[in-house]
XYZ file of C-alpha atoms in Angstrom:
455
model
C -36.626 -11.117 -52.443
C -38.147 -7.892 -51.523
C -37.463 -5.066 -48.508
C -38.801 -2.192 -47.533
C -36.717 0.946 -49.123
C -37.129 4.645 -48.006
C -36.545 6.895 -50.988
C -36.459 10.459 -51.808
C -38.700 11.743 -55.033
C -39.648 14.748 -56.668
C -43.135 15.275 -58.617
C -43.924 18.242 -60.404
C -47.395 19.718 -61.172
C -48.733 23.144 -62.913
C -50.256 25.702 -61.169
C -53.816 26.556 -62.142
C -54.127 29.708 -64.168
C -57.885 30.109 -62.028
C -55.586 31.511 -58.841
C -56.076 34.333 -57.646
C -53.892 37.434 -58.483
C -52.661 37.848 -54.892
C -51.175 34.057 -55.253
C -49.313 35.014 -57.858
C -47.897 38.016 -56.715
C -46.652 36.431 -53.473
C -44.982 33.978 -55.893
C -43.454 36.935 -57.628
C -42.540 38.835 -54.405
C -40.596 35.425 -53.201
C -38.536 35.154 -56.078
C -37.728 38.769 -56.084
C -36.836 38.374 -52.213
C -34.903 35.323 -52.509
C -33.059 36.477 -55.710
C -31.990 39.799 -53.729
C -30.781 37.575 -50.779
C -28.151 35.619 -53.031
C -27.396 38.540 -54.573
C -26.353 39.811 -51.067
C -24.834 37.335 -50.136
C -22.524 37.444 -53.544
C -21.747 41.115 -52.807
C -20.657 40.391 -49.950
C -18.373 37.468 -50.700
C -16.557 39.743 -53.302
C -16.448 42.296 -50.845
C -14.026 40.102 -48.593
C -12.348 38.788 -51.616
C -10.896 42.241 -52.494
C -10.091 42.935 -48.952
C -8.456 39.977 -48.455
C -6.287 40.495 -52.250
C -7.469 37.463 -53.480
C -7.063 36.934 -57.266
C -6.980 33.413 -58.402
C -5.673 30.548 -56.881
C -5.410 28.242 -53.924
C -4.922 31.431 -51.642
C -8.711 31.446 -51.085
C -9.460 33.687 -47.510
C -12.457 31.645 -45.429
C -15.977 33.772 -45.904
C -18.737 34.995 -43.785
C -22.295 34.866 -44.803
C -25.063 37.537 -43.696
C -27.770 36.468 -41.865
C -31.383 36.925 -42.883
C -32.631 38.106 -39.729
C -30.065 41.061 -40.038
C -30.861 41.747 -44.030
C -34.556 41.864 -42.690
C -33.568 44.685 -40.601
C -31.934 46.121 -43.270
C -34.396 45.928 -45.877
C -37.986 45.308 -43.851
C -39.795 44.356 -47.242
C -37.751 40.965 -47.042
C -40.506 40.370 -43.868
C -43.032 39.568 -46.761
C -41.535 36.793 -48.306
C -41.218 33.330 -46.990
C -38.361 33.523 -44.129
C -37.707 29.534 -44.825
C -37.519 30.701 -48.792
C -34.936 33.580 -47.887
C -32.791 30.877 -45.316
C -32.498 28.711 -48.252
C -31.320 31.120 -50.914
C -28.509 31.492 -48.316
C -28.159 27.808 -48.075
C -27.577 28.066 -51.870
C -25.101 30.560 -51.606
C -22.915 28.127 -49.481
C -23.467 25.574 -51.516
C -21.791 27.268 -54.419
C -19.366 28.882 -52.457
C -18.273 25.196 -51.141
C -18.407 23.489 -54.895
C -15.877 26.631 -55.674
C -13.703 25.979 -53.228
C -13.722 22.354 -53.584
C -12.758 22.798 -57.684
C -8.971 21.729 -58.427
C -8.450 24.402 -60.311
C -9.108 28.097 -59.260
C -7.264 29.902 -61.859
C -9.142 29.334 -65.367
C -10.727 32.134 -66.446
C -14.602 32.261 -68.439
C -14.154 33.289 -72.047
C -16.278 35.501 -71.849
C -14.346 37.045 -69.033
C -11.458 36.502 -71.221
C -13.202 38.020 -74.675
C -13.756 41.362 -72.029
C -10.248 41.673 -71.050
C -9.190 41.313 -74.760
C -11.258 44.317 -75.863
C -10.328 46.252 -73.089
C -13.708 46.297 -71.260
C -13.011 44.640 -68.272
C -9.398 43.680 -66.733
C -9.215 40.236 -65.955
C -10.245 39.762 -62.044
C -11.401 36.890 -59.669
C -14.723 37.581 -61.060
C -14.347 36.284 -63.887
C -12.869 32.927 -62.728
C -14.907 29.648 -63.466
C -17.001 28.201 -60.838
C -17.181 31.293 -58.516
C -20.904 32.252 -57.814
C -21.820 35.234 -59.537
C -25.057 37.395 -59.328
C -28.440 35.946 -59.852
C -30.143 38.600 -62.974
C -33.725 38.525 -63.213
C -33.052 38.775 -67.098
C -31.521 35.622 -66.867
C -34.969 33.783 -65.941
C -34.204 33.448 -61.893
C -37.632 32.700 -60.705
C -37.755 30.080 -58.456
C -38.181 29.718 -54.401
C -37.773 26.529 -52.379
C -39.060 26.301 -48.683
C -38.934 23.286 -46.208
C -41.957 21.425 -44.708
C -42.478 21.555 -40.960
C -44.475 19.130 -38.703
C -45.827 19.319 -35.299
C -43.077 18.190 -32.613
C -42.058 19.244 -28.927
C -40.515 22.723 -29.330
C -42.985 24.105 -31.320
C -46.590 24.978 -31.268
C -47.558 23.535 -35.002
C -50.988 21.924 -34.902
C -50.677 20.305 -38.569
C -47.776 20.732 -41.442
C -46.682 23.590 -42.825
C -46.727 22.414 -46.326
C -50.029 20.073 -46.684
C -51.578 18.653 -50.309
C -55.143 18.600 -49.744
C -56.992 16.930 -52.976
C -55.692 19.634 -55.567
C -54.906 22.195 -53.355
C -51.405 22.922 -51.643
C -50.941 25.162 -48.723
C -47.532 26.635 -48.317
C -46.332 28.916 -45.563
C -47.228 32.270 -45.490
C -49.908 32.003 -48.136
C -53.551 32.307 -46.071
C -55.318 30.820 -49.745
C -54.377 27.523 -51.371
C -52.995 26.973 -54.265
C -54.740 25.024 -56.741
C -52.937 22.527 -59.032
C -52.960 20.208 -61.862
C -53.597 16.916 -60.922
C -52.113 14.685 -63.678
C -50.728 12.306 -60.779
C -50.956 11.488 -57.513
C -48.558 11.081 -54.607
C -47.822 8.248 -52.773
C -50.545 7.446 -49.809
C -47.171 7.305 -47.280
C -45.884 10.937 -48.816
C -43.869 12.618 -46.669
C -43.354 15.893 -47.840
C -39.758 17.091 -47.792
C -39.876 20.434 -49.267
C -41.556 22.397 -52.113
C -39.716 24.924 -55.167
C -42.328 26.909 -56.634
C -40.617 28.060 -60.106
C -41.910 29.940 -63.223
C -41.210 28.956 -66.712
C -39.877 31.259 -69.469
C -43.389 31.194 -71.026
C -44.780 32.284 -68.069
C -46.478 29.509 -66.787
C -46.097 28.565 -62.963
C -44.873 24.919 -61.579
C -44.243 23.470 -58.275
C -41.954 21.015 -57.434
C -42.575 18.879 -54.619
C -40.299 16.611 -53.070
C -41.290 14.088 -50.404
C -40.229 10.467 -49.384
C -41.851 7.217 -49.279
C -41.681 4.127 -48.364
C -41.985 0.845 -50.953
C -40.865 -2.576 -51.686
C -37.398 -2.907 -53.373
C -36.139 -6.101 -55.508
C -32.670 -7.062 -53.751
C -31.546 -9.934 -55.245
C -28.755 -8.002 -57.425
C -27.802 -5.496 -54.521
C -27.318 -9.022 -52.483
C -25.713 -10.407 -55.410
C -22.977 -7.260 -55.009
C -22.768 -7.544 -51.566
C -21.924 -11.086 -50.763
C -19.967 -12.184 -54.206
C -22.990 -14.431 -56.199
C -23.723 -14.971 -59.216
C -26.354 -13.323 -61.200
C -29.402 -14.607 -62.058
C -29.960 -16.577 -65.126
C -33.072 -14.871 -66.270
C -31.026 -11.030 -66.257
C -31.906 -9.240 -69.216
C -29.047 -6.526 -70.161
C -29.166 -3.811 -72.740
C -26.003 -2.176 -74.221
C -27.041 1.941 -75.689
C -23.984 3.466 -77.744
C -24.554 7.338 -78.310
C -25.956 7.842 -82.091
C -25.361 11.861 -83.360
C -28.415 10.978 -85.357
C -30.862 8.802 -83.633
C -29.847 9.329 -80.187
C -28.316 5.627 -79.740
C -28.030 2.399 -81.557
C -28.556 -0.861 -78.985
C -27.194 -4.415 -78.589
C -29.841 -5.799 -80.400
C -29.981 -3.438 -83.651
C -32.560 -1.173 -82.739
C -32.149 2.914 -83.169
C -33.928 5.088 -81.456
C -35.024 7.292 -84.370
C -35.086 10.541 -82.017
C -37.394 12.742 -84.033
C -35.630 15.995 -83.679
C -37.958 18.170 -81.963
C -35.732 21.519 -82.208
C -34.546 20.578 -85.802
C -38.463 20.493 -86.710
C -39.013 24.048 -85.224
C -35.980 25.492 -85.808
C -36.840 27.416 -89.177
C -40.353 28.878 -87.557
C -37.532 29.682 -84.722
C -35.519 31.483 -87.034
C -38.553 33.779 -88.694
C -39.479 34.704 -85.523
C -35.485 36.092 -84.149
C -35.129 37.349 -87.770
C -38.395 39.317 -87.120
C -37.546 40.435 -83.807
C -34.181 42.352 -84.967
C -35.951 44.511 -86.221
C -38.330 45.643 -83.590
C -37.215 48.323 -81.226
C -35.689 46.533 -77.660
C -37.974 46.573 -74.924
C -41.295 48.110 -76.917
C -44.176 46.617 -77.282
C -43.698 44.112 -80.128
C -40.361 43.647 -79.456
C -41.651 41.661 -76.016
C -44.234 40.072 -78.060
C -41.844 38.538 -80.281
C -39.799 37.469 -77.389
C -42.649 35.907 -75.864
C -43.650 34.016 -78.638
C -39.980 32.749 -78.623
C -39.842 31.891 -75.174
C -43.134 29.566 -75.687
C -41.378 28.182 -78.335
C -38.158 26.815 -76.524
C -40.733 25.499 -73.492
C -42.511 23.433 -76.148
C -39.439 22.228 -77.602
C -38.319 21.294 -74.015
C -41.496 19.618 -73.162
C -41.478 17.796 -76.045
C -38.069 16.167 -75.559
C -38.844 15.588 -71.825
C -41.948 13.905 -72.577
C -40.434 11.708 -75.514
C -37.355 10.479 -73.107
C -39.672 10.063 -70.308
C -41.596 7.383 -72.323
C -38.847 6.035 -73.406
C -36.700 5.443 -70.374
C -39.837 4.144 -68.568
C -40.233 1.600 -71.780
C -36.747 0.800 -71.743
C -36.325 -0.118 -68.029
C -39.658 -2.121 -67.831
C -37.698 -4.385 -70.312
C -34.391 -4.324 -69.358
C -32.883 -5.374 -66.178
C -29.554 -3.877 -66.233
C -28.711 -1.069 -69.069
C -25.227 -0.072 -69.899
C -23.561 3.153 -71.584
C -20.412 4.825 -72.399
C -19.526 7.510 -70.040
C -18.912 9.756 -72.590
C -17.568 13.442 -72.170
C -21.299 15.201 -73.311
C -19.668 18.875 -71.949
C -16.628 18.498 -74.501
C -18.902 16.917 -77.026
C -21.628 20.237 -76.694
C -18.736 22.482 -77.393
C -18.005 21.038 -80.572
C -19.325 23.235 -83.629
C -20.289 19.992 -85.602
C -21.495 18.152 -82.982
C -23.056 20.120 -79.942
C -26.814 20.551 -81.821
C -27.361 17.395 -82.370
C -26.749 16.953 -78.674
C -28.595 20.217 -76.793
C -31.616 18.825 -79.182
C -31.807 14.732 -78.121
C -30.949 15.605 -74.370
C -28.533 12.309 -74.375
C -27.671 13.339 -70.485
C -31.130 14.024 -69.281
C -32.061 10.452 -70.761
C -28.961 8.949 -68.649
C -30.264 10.574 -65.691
C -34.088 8.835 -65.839
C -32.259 5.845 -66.777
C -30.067 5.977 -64.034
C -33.000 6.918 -61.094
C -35.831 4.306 -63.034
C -33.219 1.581 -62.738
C -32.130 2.286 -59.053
C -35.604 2.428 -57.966
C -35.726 -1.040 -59.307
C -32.856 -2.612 -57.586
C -30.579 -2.468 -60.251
C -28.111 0.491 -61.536
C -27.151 2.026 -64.833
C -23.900 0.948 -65.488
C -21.123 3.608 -67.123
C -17.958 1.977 -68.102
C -14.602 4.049 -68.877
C -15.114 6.260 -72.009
C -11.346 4.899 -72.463
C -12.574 1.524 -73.400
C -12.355 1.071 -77.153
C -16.086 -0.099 -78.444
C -16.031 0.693 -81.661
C -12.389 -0.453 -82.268
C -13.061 -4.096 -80.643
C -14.931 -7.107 -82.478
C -17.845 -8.467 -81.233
C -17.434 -11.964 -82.626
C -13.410 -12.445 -82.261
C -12.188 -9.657 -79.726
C -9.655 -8.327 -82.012
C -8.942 -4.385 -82.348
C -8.474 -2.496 -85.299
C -6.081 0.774 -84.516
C -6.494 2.563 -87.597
C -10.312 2.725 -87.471
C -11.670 6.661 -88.200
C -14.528 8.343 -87.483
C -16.026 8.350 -90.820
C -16.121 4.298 -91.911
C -19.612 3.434 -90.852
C -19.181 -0.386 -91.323
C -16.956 -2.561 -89.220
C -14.683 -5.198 -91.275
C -12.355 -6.761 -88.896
C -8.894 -7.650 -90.242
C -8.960 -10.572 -88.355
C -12.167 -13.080 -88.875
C -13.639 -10.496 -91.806
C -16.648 -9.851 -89.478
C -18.809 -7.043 -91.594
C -21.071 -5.490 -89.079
C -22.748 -1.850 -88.696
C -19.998 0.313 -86.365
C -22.931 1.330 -83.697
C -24.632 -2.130 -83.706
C -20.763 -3.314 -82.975
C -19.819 -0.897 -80.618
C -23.303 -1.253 -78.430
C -23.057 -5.378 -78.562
C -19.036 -4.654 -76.887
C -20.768 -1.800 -74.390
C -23.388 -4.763 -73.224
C -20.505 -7.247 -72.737
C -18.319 -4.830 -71.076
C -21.514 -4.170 -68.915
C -21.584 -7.979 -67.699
C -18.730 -8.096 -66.799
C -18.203 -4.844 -64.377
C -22.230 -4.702 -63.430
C -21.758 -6.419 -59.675
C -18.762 -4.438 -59.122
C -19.938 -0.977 -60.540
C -23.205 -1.380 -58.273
C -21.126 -2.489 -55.124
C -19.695 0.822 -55.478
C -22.986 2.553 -56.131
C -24.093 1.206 -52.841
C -20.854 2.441 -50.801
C -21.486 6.035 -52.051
C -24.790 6.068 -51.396
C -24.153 4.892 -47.427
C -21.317 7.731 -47.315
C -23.867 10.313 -48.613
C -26.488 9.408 -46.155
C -23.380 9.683 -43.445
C -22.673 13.181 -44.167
C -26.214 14.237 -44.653
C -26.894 12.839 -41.346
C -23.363 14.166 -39.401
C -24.316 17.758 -41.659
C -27.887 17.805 -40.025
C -26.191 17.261 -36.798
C -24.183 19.951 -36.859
C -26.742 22.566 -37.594
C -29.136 21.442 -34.766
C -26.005 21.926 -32.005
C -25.338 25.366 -33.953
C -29.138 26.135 -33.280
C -29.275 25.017 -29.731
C -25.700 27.109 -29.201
C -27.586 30.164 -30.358
């Protein structure tokens, strides 16, 4: 059975190079503008920090936030930039501030904090603490604005949106010429456009992001299935992926992945070129040439592993009904000297995430059981567990029914069984966190419109 859904999506498209300069300017003026806001607003929140004494801790002292109509007096060239561009920067700085003070634990320090006050550079400060926002450095490849859509409604004097699509042309606010975009696909007839984040790449190429809801029909027999205790149906097709350093994953039926190691391909042209860019002088000429070349580099690299998983995921869950993984630790895992490369280069997270959103848009979930549960250590066949099973023995020989099996193959067929058996229950939950986000988004948009009519 089928319902309506309303979901929230974000497409992205490049920006035509055949703009005109003053387009790209203003682009270049909001990110600027919106960069110099959060950095405000960080100044100002270690500003009240040393006031207040704070070093580490729970002790944390509540914060204030500037307003932009009061930084526009301050600095008038703000007036230029998108004012809905500038209220979100803000928006971001309390986001961060929020995620900071909702952390456990406010007293671990960065190490590169930590490598400072070691040689004697820097002493060790609240600064340096993990999690805390910290300035936004235009070295650091900060070049992104986002800014709302507005529609015509009683209370203002809007004759069409502020944000529209029109063919291949987007209007945004504040811009009197469109913008003119690649097409490659379109949006939904029902679009509603939510908001758009205008970004540049390190290669120098412009994007826009552009997030909008829609409206379309939603397969519920497994969310019903949750809900009211049934069984599933016969006809459910379930995949079990265990995390491969080599090929990305190994599934339940004995398939790898054979991830064709996009950075490992490039990575000696990589190294000629940061060889030959030590010994350029910093900042000249050819030293930014080099870097540039670089930079285009690590975009194709990234566009190639996007566009690989992309295809993949989509292949995956056009097959699969229900796929299941091991919520493996990928942050501990990317620290590890023998082990983070392979990682950074088959982007095993970014392929949970589109398997994760594909799947939900279907009416089904991607299912993480506990990284606790011992897949490689259990037999398929009998169930048994061998303790004393190390990283190194590729082949699985159980002691107990002298099953011989490949140790991925085995641990992916246990991940897929596991999956069966915790799939209802997992998605149940899904659902329940998914109503309480839509509660506090709703009771958080609330708030702001009594703050507004207050003021």
């Amino acid at each position: 059975m089928k319902s309506p859904v309303t979901m929230s999506q974000a497409q992205v498209y490049g920006i035509s190079k055949q703009n005109s300069k003053e387009i790209f300017q203003f682009f270049q003026k909001n990110f600027g503008c919106t960069r110099k806001v959060y950095n405000m607003c960080v100044d100002s929140c270690y500003k009240q920090l040393e006031q207040a004494g704070y070093t580490s801790g729970d002790d944390l002292p509540d914060i204030s936030f500037p307003k932009v109509a009061a930084l526009k007096k301050d600095y008038p060239y703000l007036k230029e930039a998108d004012g809905l561009g500038l209220a979100n920067s803000v928006l971001d700085f309390q986001k961060a501030c929020k995620t900071f003070r909702d952390q456990k634990d406010r007293s671990t320090y960065r190490k590169s904090a930590l490598r400072r006050d070691r040689s004697g550079k820097e002493l060790l400060s609240f600064r340096g603490l993990k999690g805390i926002p910290r300035f936004h450095a235009k070295s650091a490849g900060y070049f992104s604005y986002r800014t709302a859509c507005q529609y015509p409604k009683e209370g203002n004097a809007l004759k069409r949106p502020t944000i529209r699509l029109e063919g291949s042309i987007l209007y945004l606010p504040k811009l009197k010429q469109g913008v003119k975009l690649i097409i490659h696909r379109k949006l939904p007839e029902d679009a509603h456009i939510l908001n758009v984040t205008v970004f540049m790449d390190t290669d120098g190429t412009y994007r826009v992001s552009i997030c909008y809801s829609y409206t379309f029909l939603m397969e519920m027999d497994y969310r019903e299935a949750a809900t009211q205790k049934q069984p599933l149906p016969k006809e459910t097709r379930f995949l079990g992926l265990d995390y491969s350093q080599k090929d990305l994953y190994v599934d339940s039926e004995g398939r790898k992945a054979n991830y064709p190691k996009y950075y490992k391909r490039s990575e000696q042209k990589l190294a000629r070129l940061q060889k030959s860019i030590c010994r350029k002088e910093k900042n000249g000429k050819n030293y930014q040439k080099s870097m540039r070349k670089i930079q285009k580099l690590h975009v194709k690299i990234k566009h190639q592993r996007h566009d690989y998983l992309q295809k993949l995921s989509t292949e995956l869950v056009s097959r699969y009904d229900v796929i299941v993984v091991e919520d493996i630790n990928l942050r501990a895992m990317g620290g590890c000297l023998s082990l983070g490369k392979n990682l950074h280069d088959n982007g095993f997270g970014l392929f949970r995430e589109m398997l994760a959103y594909k799947l939900w848009k279907k009416g089904s979930c991607l299912v993480r059981i506990d990284r606790m549960y011992p897949s490689s250590k259990t037999c398929s066949v009998c169930g048994a567990v061998k303790q004393d099973l190390k990283l190194s023995d590729r082949i699985y020989i159980c002691p107990e029914c002298g099953c011989f099996i490949d140790r991925d193959y085995n641990a992916a067929v246990n991940i897929r069984e596991e999956g069966k058996r915790t799939f209802l229950i997992y998605l149940k939950e899904a659902m329940e966190k998914e109503e309480e986000a839509k509660i506090r988004q709703k009771a958080t948009k609330e708030r702001r419109q009594k703050k507004k009519k207050a003021a």
